[in-house]
Each structure stands twice: as structure tokens, then as C-alpha cells.
Coordinates of C-alpha atoms and ligand atoms in Angstrom, one line a residue:
M1 CA -31.8 5.2 -15.5
I2 CA -29.4 2.2 -16.6
T3 CA -29.9 1.3 -20.4
K4 CA -26.9 -0.9 -21.0
I5 CA -25.2 -3.8 -18.8
C6 CA -22.9 -6.3 -19.7
C7 CA -21.8 -9.5 -17.6
I8 CA -18.1 -10.6 -18.0
G9 CA -18.3 -14.5 -18.0
A10 CA -21.3 -16.4 -19.5
G11 CA -21.1 -19.4 -16.9
Y12 CA -23.7 -21.3 -14.6
V13 CA -24.5 -18.1 -12.8
G14 CA -23.9 -15.0 -15.4
G15 CA -25.8 -16.7 -18.3
P16 CA -28.9 -17.4 -16.7
T17 CA -29.0 -14.3 -14.3
M18 CA -28.7 -12.0 -17.2
A19 CA -31.4 -13.9 -19.3
V20 CA -33.7 -13.1 -16.7
I21 CA -32.7 -9.4 -16.4
A22 CA -32.9 -9.2 -20.0
Q23 CA -36.4 -10.8 -20.2
K24 CA -37.7 -8.8 -17.1
C25 CA -36.3 -5.7 -18.4
P26 CA -37.1 -5.3 -22.5
H27 CA -35.8 -1.5 -22.1
I28 CA -32.4 -2.7 -21.2
K29 CA -30.0 -4.0 -23.7
V30 CA -27.9 -6.7 -21.9
T31 CA -24.5 -8.3 -23.4
V32 CA -22.7 -11.3 -21.9
V33 CA -19.2 -11.7 -23.0
D34 CA -16.8 -14.3 -22.5
L35 CA -13.2 -15.6 -23.8
N36 CA -14.6 -19.0 -24.5
Q37 CA -15.9 -18.7 -28.4
E38 CA -17.2 -22.0 -28.3
R39 CA -19.2 -21.4 -24.9
I40 CA -20.6 -18.2 -26.7
N41 CA -21.2 -20.0 -30.1
A42 CA -23.6 -22.5 -27.6
W43 CA -25.4 -19.5 -26.2
N44 CA -26.1 -18.2 -29.7
D45 CA -27.3 -21.6 -31.1
N46 CA -30.5 -21.6 -32.8
D47 CA -30.7 -25.4 -31.2
L48 CA -31.9 -24.5 -27.7
S49 CA -31.6 -27.5 -26.4
K50 CA -27.5 -27.2 -27.0
L51 CA -27.2 -24.0 -24.4
P52 CA -24.1 -24.4 -22.7
V53 CA -26.2 -24.7 -19.2
Y54 CA -29.2 -26.9 -18.7
E55 CA -31.7 -25.2 -16.4
P56 CA -35.2 -26.2 -16.5
G57 CA -37.2 -22.9 -18.2
L58 CA -33.6 -21.6 -19.4
D59 CA -34.7 -22.4 -23.0
S60 CA -38.0 -20.0 -23.1
V61 CA -36.2 -17.1 -21.3
V62 CA -33.7 -17.1 -23.9
K63 CA -35.8 -17.4 -26.8
E64 CA -37.6 -14.4 -25.7
A65 CA -35.0 -12.0 -25.2
R66 CA -32.1 -13.3 -27.1
G67 CA -31.3 -10.8 -30.2
R68 CA -34.2 -8.4 -29.0
N69 CA -32.0 -7.0 -25.9
L70 CA -29.8 -10.2 -24.9
F71 CA -27.0 -10.6 -26.6
F72 CA -23.8 -12.7 -26.2
S73 CA -20.6 -12.2 -27.5
T74 CA -16.9 -12.3 -27.3
E75 CA -16.2 -8.7 -28.0
V76 CA -15.2 -8.0 -24.2
D77 CA -13.9 -4.7 -24.9
H78 CA -16.5 -3.1 -27.0
A79 CA -19.2 -4.4 -24.4
I80 CA -17.7 -2.5 -21.6
E81 CA -17.2 0.6 -23.2
E82 CA -20.9 0.7 -23.9
A83 CA -21.8 -0.4 -20.9
E84 CA -23.0 1.6 -18.1
M85 CA -22.9 -1.0 -15.4
I86 CA -20.7 -3.8 -15.6
F87 CA -21.4 -7.5 -13.8
I88 CA -18.4 -9.6 -13.0
S89 CA -19.3 -13.1 -13.3
V90 CA -16.1 -14.8 -14.1
N91 CA -15.1 -18.1 -11.9
T92 CA -13.3 -17.9 -8.7
P93 CA -11.7 -21.4 -8.2
T94 CA -9.8 -22.6 -5.4
K95 CA -5.8 -22.1 -5.7
T96 CA -3.9 -25.1 -6.9
Y97 CA -0.3 -23.1 -6.4
G98 CA 1.4 -21.2 -3.9
V99 CA 0.0 -19.4 -0.7
G100 CA -3.4 -20.5 0.3
K101 CA -3.3 -23.4 -1.9
G102 CA -6.2 -25.6 -1.8
M103 CA -8.3 -23.1 0.2
A104 CA -8.1 -19.5 -0.8
A105 CA -10.0 -18.5 -3.5
D106 CA -7.8 -17.8 -7.0
L107 CA -8.9 -14.4 -7.8
K108 CA -6.4 -13.7 -10.8
Y109 CA -9.6 -14.0 -13.5
I110 CA -11.2 -11.3 -11.1
E111 CA -8.0 -9.4 -11.3
L112 CA -7.9 -9.7 -15.2
C113 CA -11.3 -8.2 -15.3
A114 CA -11.1 -5.2 -13.6
R115 CA -7.6 -4.1 -15.6
Q116 CA -9.3 -4.9 -18.8
I117 CA -12.4 -2.7 -17.4
A118 CA -9.8 0.0 -16.1
R119 CA -8.0 0.0 -19.7
V120 CA -11.2 0.0 -21.7
A121 CA -13.8 2.6 -20.1
K122 CA -14.0 6.2 -21.0
T123 CA -17.1 6.7 -19.1
D124 CA -18.1 6.5 -15.7
K125 CA -19.0 3.0 -14.8
I126 CA -21.1 0.8 -12.0
V127 CA -19.1 -2.3 -11.6
V128 CA -20.8 -5.5 -9.8
E129 CA -19.2 -7.9 -8.5
K130 CA -21.5 -11.3 -9.0
S131 CA -19.2 -13.7 -8.5
T132 CA -18.5 -15.1 -4.8
L133 CA -15.6 -13.5 -3.6
P134 CA -13.2 -13.3 -0.4
V135 CA -14.9 -10.6 1.8
R136 CA -12.8 -7.4 1.1
T137 CA -12.1 -8.1 -2.5
A138 CA -14.4 -5.1 -3.5
Q139 CA -11.2 -3.0 -2.4
A140 CA -8.9 -4.4 -4.3
I141 CA -11.2 -4.5 -7.2
K142 CA -11.3 -0.4 -6.3
D143 CA -7.8 -0.3 -6.3
I144 CA -7.0 -1.8 -9.5
L145 CA -9.9 0.2 -11.1
D146 CA -8.5 3.9 -9.9
N147 CA -4.5 3.4 -10.1
T148 CA -4.8 1.9 -13.7
G149 CA -8.4 3.6 -15.4
N150 CA -8.2 6.6 -17.3
G151 CA -9.4 9.1 -14.7
V152 CA -13.4 8.0 -14.9
Q153 CA -15.4 7.4 -11.7
F154 CA -16.0 3.4 -10.7
Q155 CA -18.6 2.3 -8.2
I156 CA -18.3 -0.8 -7.0
L157 CA -21.1 -2.7 -5.7
S158 CA -21.3 -6.5 -4.1
N159 CA -24.5 -8.1 -5.6
P160 CA -23.8 -12.0 -4.7
E161 CA -26.1 -14.6 -6.4
F162 CA -28.0 -17.0 -4.1
L163 CA -29.6 -18.8 -7.1
A164 CA -29.2 -22.6 -6.7
E165 CA -28.5 -24.9 -10.0
G166 CA -31.6 -26.7 -11.4
T167 CA -34.0 -24.1 -9.8
A168 CA -32.0 -21.1 -11.1
I169 CA -34.6 -20.1 -13.3
E170 CA -37.4 -20.0 -10.9
D171 CA -35.0 -18.9 -8.0
L172 CA -34.2 -15.7 -10.4
F173 CA -38.1 -15.1 -10.9
A174 CA -38.9 -15.1 -7.2
P175 CA -35.6 -14.6 -5.4
D176 CA -36.2 -14.6 -1.4
R177 CA -34.0 -11.9 -1.7
V178 CA -32.0 -9.5 -3.6
L179 CA -28.6 -8.8 -1.8
I180 CA -26.9 -5.2 -2.7
G181 CA -24.0 -4.2 -0.7
G182 CA -22.6 -0.8 -1.4
E183 CA -20.8 2.2 -0.4
T184 CA -22.0 4.6 1.9
S185 CA -21.1 8.0 0.2
P186 CA -23.8 9.7 -1.9
E187 CA -22.0 8.0 -5.3
G188 CA -22.2 4.9 -3.6
E189 CA -26.2 5.1 -2.5
K190 CA -26.6 6.4 -6.3
A191 CA -25.0 3.3 -7.7
V192 CA -26.7 1.1 -5.0
Q193 CA -30.4 2.5 -6.5
A194 CA -29.4 2.1 -9.8
L195 CA -29.2 -1.4 -9.6
V196 CA -32.1 -1.6 -6.9
D197 CA -34.1 -0.1 -10.1
V198 CA -33.2 -2.6 -12.1
Y199 CA -34.5 -5.0 -10.2
A200 CA -37.2 -3.3 -9.0
N201 CA -38.9 -4.2 -12.2
W202 CA -39.6 -7.7 -11.2
V203 CA -38.5 -8.2 -7.8
P204 CA -40.9 -6.6 -4.6
K205 CA -39.2 -4.0 -2.9
D206 CA -39.2 -5.4 0.7
R207 CA -37.0 -8.1 -0.6
I208 CA -34.2 -5.7 -1.9
L209 CA -31.7 -5.7 0.8
T210 CA -29.2 -2.9 1.0
T211 CA -26.2 -3.5 3.2
N212 CA -22.4 -2.2 2.9
V213 CA -19.9 -3.9 0.8
W214 CA -18.4 -6.0 3.4
S215 CA -21.7 -7.3 5.1
S216 CA -22.8 -8.4 1.6
E217 CA -19.2 -10.2 0.6
L218 CA -19.6 -12.0 3.8
S219 CA -23.3 -12.7 3.4
K220 CA -22.9 -14.7 0.8
L221 CA -20.0 -16.8 2.3
T222 CA -22.1 -17.1 5.4
A223 CA -25.6 -18.5 3.7
N224 CA -23.4 -21.2 1.7
A225 CA -21.9 -22.1 5.0
F226 CA -24.6 -22.2 7.0
L227 CA -26.7 -24.4 3.9
A228 CA -23.6 -26.7 3.7
Q229 CA -23.4 -27.1 7.2
R230 CA -26.9 -28.4 7.6
V231 CA -26.1 -31.2 5.2
S232 CA -22.8 -32.4 6.8
S233 CA -25.0 -32.0 10.1
I234 CA -27.6 -34.7 8.9
N235 CA -25.0 -36.5 6.7
A236 CA -23.2 -37.1 10.3
M237 CA -26.7 -38.3 11.6
S238 CA -26.9 -41.0 9.0
E239 CA -23.8 -42.6 9.8
L240 CA -25.0 -42.6 13.6
C241 CA -28.7 -44.1 12.2
E242 CA -27.0 -46.9 10.3
K243 CA -25.5 -48.3 13.4
T244 CA -28.8 -47.5 15.9
G245 CA -31.5 -48.6 13.8
A246 CA -32.9 -45.4 13.2
D247 CA -34.1 -43.9 9.9
V248 CA -32.6 -40.6 8.8
N249 CA -35.4 -39.9 6.9
E250 CA -37.8 -39.8 9.8
V251 CA -35.4 -38.2 12.1
A252 CA -35.1 -35.3 9.2
K253 CA -38.7 -35.1 9.2
A254 CA -39.2 -34.9 13.2
I255 CA -36.8 -32.5 13.3
G256 CA -38.0 -30.3 10.4
M257 CA -41.2 -30.1 12.0
D258 CA -39.9 -28.0 14.6
S259 CA -40.3 -24.5 13.1
R260 CA -36.9 -23.4 14.6
I261 CA -35.2 -26.0 12.3
G262 CA -37.1 -26.0 9.1
P263 CA -37.6 -29.0 7.2
K264 CA -35.7 -27.8 4.0
F265 CA -32.2 -28.9 3.2
L266 CA -32.0 -32.0 5.4
K267 CA -31.9 -34.5 2.4
S268 CA -28.8 -36.9 3.6
S269 CA -26.9 -38.0 0.8
V270 CA -23.9 -39.2 -0.7
G271 CA -22.2 -35.9 0.2
F272 CA -22.5 -32.4 -1.1
G273 CA -20.9 -31.3 -4.3
G274 CA -21.1 -28.1 -6.8
S275 CA -19.3 -25.2 -7.2
C276 CA -19.8 -23.3 -4.2
F277 CA -19.9 -24.9 -0.9
Q278 CA -16.7 -26.4 -0.6
K279 CA -15.1 -23.1 -2.3
D280 CA -16.6 -21.2 0.0
I281 CA -16.2 -23.1 3.1
L282 CA -12.5 -22.9 2.4
N283 CA -12.1 -19.8 1.5
M284 CA -13.7 -18.7 4.7
V285 CA -11.4 -20.9 6.6
Y286 CA -8.6 -19.3 4.8
I287 CA -9.7 -16.1 5.5
A288 CA -10.2 -17.1 9.3
K289 CA -6.9 -18.3 9.5
S290 CA -5.5 -15.4 8.1
Y291 CA -6.8 -13.2 11.3
G292 CA -5.5 -15.9 13.5
L293 CA -9.3 -16.9 14.4
N294 CA -7.9 -20.9 14.6
E295 CA -11.5 -22.0 16.4
V296 CA -13.6 -20.4 13.7
A297 CA -11.2 -22.1 11.0
D298 CA -11.9 -25.2 12.6
Y299 CA -15.2 -25.6 13.3
W300 CA -16.1 -24.8 9.7
E301 CA -13.5 -26.9 8.1
Q302 CA -15.4 -29.6 10.1
V303 CA -18.0 -29.6 7.3
I304 CA -15.9 -30.6 4.7
I305 CA -14.3 -33.2 6.3
M306 CA -17.6 -34.5 7.2
N307 CA -18.7 -34.4 3.7
D308 CA -15.3 -36.1 2.4
H309 CA -16.0 -38.5 5.0
Q310 CA -19.5 -39.2 3.7
K311 CA -18.5 -39.5 -0.1
R312 CA -15.5 -42.1 0.8
R313 CA -18.0 -44.4 3.3
F314 CA -20.2 -44.8 0.3
A315 CA -17.5 -46.4 -2.0
K316 CA -16.0 -48.2 1.0
N317 CA -19.6 -49.5 2.0
I318 CA -20.0 -50.6 -1.9
I319 CA -16.5 -52.3 -1.7
K320 CA -17.1 -54.3 1.6
T321 CA -20.8 -55.2 0.7
L322 CA -19.2 -57.1 -2.4
Y323 CA -17.6 -59.4 -0.5
N324 CA -14.5 -56.8 -0.2
T325 CA -13.8 -56.9 -3.8
V326 CA -14.7 -55.4 -6.7
S327 CA -11.9 -55.9 -9.2
G328 CA -13.1 -56.6 -12.5
K329 CA -16.8 -55.9 -11.1
K330 CA -19.1 -53.7 -13.4
I331 CA -20.7 -51.4 -11.3
A332 CA -23.5 -49.0 -12.8
F333 CA -23.7 -45.1 -12.0
L334 CA -26.8 -43.7 -11.9
G335 CA -25.9 -40.1 -12.2
W336 CA -23.4 -37.8 -12.3
A337 CA -24.1 -34.0 -12.3
F338 CA -23.9 -32.7 -8.6
K339 CA -27.9 -32.3 -8.3
K340 CA -30.6 -33.4 -10.8
D341 CA -31.7 -30.8 -13.2
T342 CA -28.4 -29.3 -14.1
N343 CA -25.4 -30.7 -16.3
D344 CA -22.7 -29.0 -13.9
T345 CA -20.7 -31.9 -12.3
R346 CA -18.3 -29.2 -10.5
E347 CA -17.1 -31.2 -7.2
S348 CA -19.9 -33.9 -7.8
A349 CA -19.7 -36.6 -5.2
A350 CA -19.9 -39.4 -8.1
I351 CA -16.2 -38.0 -9.0
Y352 CA -14.8 -39.0 -5.7
V353 CA -17.1 -42.3 -5.7
A354 CA -15.6 -43.2 -9.0
D355 CA -12.3 -42.4 -8.2
D356 CA -12.4 -44.9 -4.9
L357 CA -14.0 -47.8 -7.1
L358 CA -11.6 -47.5 -9.9
S359 CA -8.5 -47.3 -7.5
E360 CA -9.8 -51.0 -6.5
Q361 CA -10.4 -51.8 -10.3
A362 CA -13.8 -51.7 -10.7
H363 CA -15.6 -51.0 -14.3
I364 CA -17.6 -48.2 -13.9
A365 CA -20.7 -47.4 -16.6
I366 CA -22.1 -44.4 -16.0
F367 CA -25.5 -43.0 -17.0
D368 CA -26.3 -39.0 -16.6
P369 CA -29.6 -37.8 -18.7
K370 CA -27.8 -34.4 -19.2
V371 CA -24.0 -34.9 -18.4
E372 CA -21.7 -34.9 -21.9
P373 CA -19.4 -37.6 -22.1
E374 CA -16.4 -35.3 -22.7
Q375 CA -17.3 -33.9 -19.3
I376 CA -17.1 -37.3 -17.2
H377 CA -13.3 -38.0 -18.8
F378 CA -12.3 -34.5 -18.1
D379 CA -13.4 -34.6 -13.9
L380 CA -12.1 -38.3 -13.8
N381 CA -8.8 -37.0 -15.4
Y382 CA -8.4 -33.6 -13.5
L383 CA -8.3 -35.9 -10.2
D384 CA -4.7 -37.1 -11.7
T385 CA -5.1 -40.2 -9.9
R386 CA -4.5 -42.3 -13.2
S387 CA -3.3 -41.9 -16.3
K388 CA -6.1 -40.8 -19.2
E389 CA -5.7 -44.5 -20.4
E390 CA -6.4 -46.2 -17.3
N391 CA -9.5 -44.1 -16.6
A392 CA -10.5 -44.8 -20.0
K393 CA -10.4 -48.5 -20.0
G394 CA -12.2 -48.3 -16.2
V395 CA -15.0 -46.7 -17.6
S396 CA -17.5 -47.0 -20.2
I397 CA -20.1 -44.3 -20.8
E398 CA -23.4 -45.1 -21.6
T399 CA -26.4 -43.7 -23.4
D400 CA -29.2 -45.9 -22.2
P401 CA -29.6 -47.1 -18.3
Y402 CA -30.7 -50.6 -19.3
E403 CA -27.8 -50.9 -21.1
T404 CA -25.9 -49.3 -18.2
C405 CA -27.3 -51.6 -15.7
K406 CA -26.9 -55.0 -17.6
D407 CA -24.6 -57.6 -16.3
A408 CA -24.0 -54.8 -13.5
H409 CA -23.2 -56.6 -9.9
A410 CA -24.1 -53.5 -8.6
I411 CA -26.4 -50.0 -9.2
A412 CA -25.3 -46.7 -7.5
V413 CA -27.4 -43.9 -7.5
L414 CA -25.5 -40.8 -7.7
T415 CA -27.8 -38.0 -8.6
E416 CA -31.5 -37.9 -7.7
W417 CA -32.8 -37.1 -11.5
D418 CA -36.6 -37.8 -11.0
E419 CA -36.4 -40.5 -14.0
F420 CA -34.7 -42.8 -12.6
K421 CA -37.8 -43.7 -10.3
T422 CA -39.9 -44.5 -12.8
Y423 CA -37.4 -47.1 -15.0
D424 CA -38.8 -50.6 -15.2
W425 CA -36.8 -51.8 -12.2
Q426 CA -38.0 -55.2 -12.9
K427 CA -36.3 -55.7 -16.4
I428 CA -33.0 -53.8 -14.7
Y429 CA -33.1 -57.0 -12.2
D430 CA -33.8 -59.6 -15.0
N431 CA -30.2 -58.2 -16.7
M432 CA -28.0 -57.9 -13.6
L433 CA -25.9 -60.4 -12.2
K434 CA -26.8 -62.2 -9.1
P435 CA -27.0 -61.1 -6.1
A436 CA -28.0 -57.8 -7.2
F437 CA -27.2 -54.7 -5.2
V438 CA -28.6 -51.1 -5.3
F439 CA -26.6 -48.8 -3.4
D440 CA -28.9 -45.5 -3.2
G441 CA -26.7 -42.5 -2.6
R442 CA -30.2 -40.0 -2.9
N443 CA -32.7 -42.2 -0.9
I444 CA -35.1 -41.9 -3.7
L445 CA -35.9 -45.3 -4.5
D446 CA -38.5 -47.4 -3.1
G447 CA -36.4 -49.8 -1.3
K448 CA -39.4 -52.0 -0.3
E449 CA -40.4 -52.7 -3.9
L450 CA -37.2 -53.2 -5.1
E451 CA -36.5 -56.0 -2.6
K452 CA -39.9 -57.4 -3.2
I453 CA -38.0 -57.8 -6.8
G454 CA -35.1 -59.8 -5.3
F455 CA -32.7 -56.7 -5.0
K456 CA -30.6 -56.3 -2.4
Y457 CA -30.9 -52.5 -1.4
Q458 CA -28.8 -50.1 0.7
G459 CA -30.1 -46.5 1.3
I460 CA -28.0 -43.9 3.0
G461 CA -28.9 -43.6 6.6
K462 CA -31.1 -46.6 7.3
Ligands
UDX1 C1 -25.9 -23.2 -3.6 C2 -26.5 -22.6 -2.7 O1 -27.9 -23.2 -2.5 C3 -26.9 -21.3 -3.7 O2 -28.2 -20.3 -2.8 C4 -25.5 -20.7 -3.9 O3 -26.4 -19.4 -4.5 C5 -25.0 -21.3 -4.5 O4 -24.5 -22.7 -4.0 P1 -26.3 -25.1 -5.8 O5 -24.9 -25.4 -5.3 O6 -26.5 -24.7 -6.7 O7 -26.1 -24.4 -4.5 O8 -27.0 -26.5 -5.3 P2 -27.9 -27.0 -3.7 O9 -29.5 -27.1 -3.9 O10 -27.6 -26.0 -2.5 O11 -26.8 -28.3 -3.8 C6 -25.7 -28.3 -3.3 C7 -25.4 -29.3 -3.2 O12 -25.8 -30.1 -1.4 C8 -26.0 -30.8 -4.1 O13 -24.7 -31.7 -4.3 C9 -27.0 -31.2 -3.6 O14 -27.5 -32.6 -3.9 C10 -26.5 -31.1 -1.9 N1 -27.6 -31.3 -0.9 C11 -28.8 -30.2 -0.9 C12 -27.4 -32.5 -0.1 O15 -27.2 -33.4 0.0 N2 -28.7 -32.4 0.9 C13 -29.6 -31.2 0.9 O16 -31.1 -31.3 1.5 C14 -29.6 -30.3 0.1
ADP2 P1 -20.2 -19.8 -12.5 O1 -20.3 -20.9 -11.9 O2 -19.7 -18.9 -11.3 O3 -20.7 -18.5 -13.6 P2 -18.2 -20.8 -14.8 O4 -16.9 -21.5 -14.5 O5 -19.4 -21.2 -15.3 O6 -18.9 -20.1 -13.0 O7 -18.2 -19.2 -15.6 C1 -17.2 -18.5 -15.4 C2 -17.0 -17.9 -16.8 O8 -16.1 -16.9 -17.2 C3 -16.3 -18.8 -18.3 O9 -17.2 -19.2 -18.9 C4 -14.9 -18.0 -18.2 O10 -14.6 -18.5 -19.6 C5 -15.3 -16.8 -18.4 N1 -14.5 -15.9 -17.9 C6 -13.2 -16.0 -17.0 N2 -12.3 -14.8 -17.3 C7 -12.8 -14.0 -17.9 C8 -12.4 -12.6 -18.7 N3 -11.2 -12.1 -18.3 N4 -13.0 -12.3 -19.7 C9 -14.3 -12.9 -20.1 N5 -14.8 -14.0 -19.5 C10 -14.5 -14.6 -18.5

């Protein structure tokens, strides 16, 4: 039975996942390590509102397990040495250089982990891929471990994480399924069973699915591609709805009642974001192309093309509606995170909409209930469209939504935070320049009510 686990990478996946494993398995010591000292300090902060990842319910899980059998540390070597099972949960960003630039996953952090494990391990280890990886990465990890290790045995498992940010704790407590891929040898099967036993502490056995490694790796990419495809499909229909007088919410409801289609993941929006969808699809497109499967690659790439179009057309519509110029105009952004209930901004549609409006010399005032100002500056500067100074001049980051909207020509809703629905919209209207526009990129506000107040309201796909 496994009694010591370590996880390399204390990010949005590693942190919450390990916190739940520790909470549900008090007999297992779980150590989460990261090179980033600041991040580890935040995970160890007594003030639970300072945890580096915002997730509803995460604070109480950490409170219960931290110091009991859950530990956060920067001592990577020590944690590797001690653990029987090592999860790799480091970032695998899209490559920004060389072969596969802009498409393939950059596996340098994974490789560094594998080399470190090989160097440090003095006893047999089960190494678990938690990060989403291109299919056949397990082979690369195995090659490194077997060729550079100290003669100890390594078993590689693939155990992709399907949690969605914002609902991570719910998803981890009651997953639709846990997927574990392993080798079909007796040692492989033993390793798979060891991980099954960990999850079986709280997940019903019939929800723990075991496959070969390659099916597991590819299933994760496939699941994300299918989910993203649904969003791009409904977003494609949203543009058609706007031209034809149909309402995309009504269309989504009508098709979602077909049990073959189902009602979930059909919310039209300003475009999907997050660390996974775009990265995983591009990665899959790259893999397909590398096998010469051009039709397969083109089919999936269209999901990304549609998503880029949706973000850009939202910005274009703001400019067109504001009489073809936003130069010098204040546009209030409600929301910056890629979805509600998270402080994660990776690939958030807000970044790209802001980029387009800043290029048209708008002034953007931004309010998000959970995202730190430094993160917003980082996101805009990372794009490299303008200098840091120009970005800083064009943007103000606010702490009060009413101040954000004061004297604005228009409001753009970029994230579906629940609190936006409860604002005093009359007060917001009274303090805006007229005509006062609302561009609801999430279709969360009551357009009819806003129009009664006097707003000019536009949702997506209506
Ligand atoms: C996704 C997968 O859901 C999860 O299983 C995987 O482990 C990681 O990637 P995540 O990116 O955290 O999770 O959030 P998700 O809820 O999938 O939303 C992704 C993006 O799609 C968000 O920007 C969201 O706002 C958008 N979205 C989602 C829509 O625009 N409409 C929808 O109907 C659903
Ligand atoms: P995810 O959303 O997949 O969890 P994040 O970027 O939030 O991704 O987290 C990945 C974490 O992995 C980061 O905190 C980063 O510092 C950490 N990391 C990357 N490489 C290593 C490494 N070799 N050793 C320890 N931690 C690492």
C-alpha cells in the first residue's frame, strides 16, 4: 500500500488535486513541491485567502489536511527520495520557439523532472503523468528514467486530470471517472492497482477506468478537443443567429433537450479560454500533421480558428457600435479571468479583446473580483503588441465595479461572475456617458431589464 506520495508542480492542477488526495487519504503523506518559492509560501500561508489558486472549497480542504498529511515545500530532491509514487504536474506550455513553434507542447519541464527523478531515486518508484501530455510522452519519460537512473525500477502511469477550474473541488470529490493508463506487464498492472487503491478511498470502483498508457494520454486530448468543439460549434451558430433573428440561448435549449446532444457546454460566449483547450488542440493538430494526417489536423484546427474569430468579432462589434471609434473612450471590463470562480487568466478572451481595443486607442478600466492587478499587466505585456508603458497608460485596474463603470462609454462583460448580475444597474447607468452600451460577452445579464433602464444592450447570438 502506498503511504508516501509526492507531486512535482504546485499549480492549478497539482495543488487542488493533492489537497483532495491528502484530505481523503489521511494515511498517506502527500508532499507537493515546486521550484517557485513564492508559490510554496502562498500555499503555506496561515491566511487561507492568500492561497495561490482560488477555488471554491479549496481553503477548507487545505485547512483540514495541511500540516497533518499534506505538506508544501521547495525541497524537491527530498520529496522524490521519500515518495513511493511521484506525480508530475508541471506546466506544458505551447512551444514558443523552434520546430513546432506555436503548436507542439513544450516538454522541457517534464524532461527536467524525469532527469531529476532519475538522479535522485534510490528505491523503486511509480511515476504518474498528471499534466496533459502529447500521446507517447510516457515513452520519453521511461527512456530518460531507465537510461539515467541508479538501476532502480520505474513504472510510468498516465492519470490525466479532468477537473475544471472553478469547480475543481466538486470535480475531485465526485469525478465522472478517474482514468489510469499503465503497461500491461505484471509490474505495470501492480502499479495501476496501487493508484486505483489510492482513488478507491473515495471514488466508487466503477468510476475508475484502467486502459493502456496511450489510450489514457490520447483520451485526455480527445476530451478537451470535444468540449472545445462544442463551444466553437455554438459560437459559430451565435453569429448566424445574429444575422437571422434566432436567439442562440433558445437554439441551445432546443438542441440540448435531445438526449443525444445533451444540455451541457452549449453556452455561447466571447470565446473559450483556459490553459487547456487551445494548447491541447494545437498539440493534437501538430501530432496529426506529424503523422501526415492533414485532414484530421485541419478538422480540429478549425475549432481554434472559430474561437479566435469569436474573440475578435466581439471587439470589432464594440468598435463598430461606438460609431467606428473607441479612441480616447473609456470601456469598462467586468471580468478578466477565463471563467468564473477562478483567478486563472490563461488564454482568457478578455486579454485578446483588450488587445484589440487598446490598438484602437481605447482606455480600458478593468474589474475582476479575484484576479490580481500584476497578473493583468503581465497578460497584456506578454502579448508583446505594445510597450509596457503604453499598456500601463491605456489601462486602469479598479477595485470597485461602480468606479470601473463611472464615465464609461460602454461596459463589456468578459467573465460570468455571479456578482455582476446583482449590481445596482440603475446606479451604474446614471454614472455612465450616454448612450450607455453594454456588450454582454457571457449572456448573463437581463437585457430587457437593462433596456428598461436606458442601456443599449447587446448579448451574443441575439
Ligand atoms: C477544461 C476541461 O473542462 C477539463 O475537463 C480539463 O481538465 C481542463 O480543461 P477548464 O479549462 O478549467 O477545464 O474550464 P471549462 O469549464 O472547460 O471552460 C473552458 C472555457 O470554455 C472557459 O473559458 C469557459 O468560459 C468556456 N465555455 C465553457 C463556454 O464558453 N461555454 C460553455 O458552454 C462552456
Ligand atoms: P497547471 O495548470 O497544469 O497546474 P501551472 O502552471 O499552474 O500548471 O503549474 C505548474 C507548476 O509547476 C508551476 O508552479 C511551476 O513552478 C512548477 N514547475 C515546473 N517545473 C518544475 C520542476 N522541474 N520542479 C518543480 N516544479 C516545477
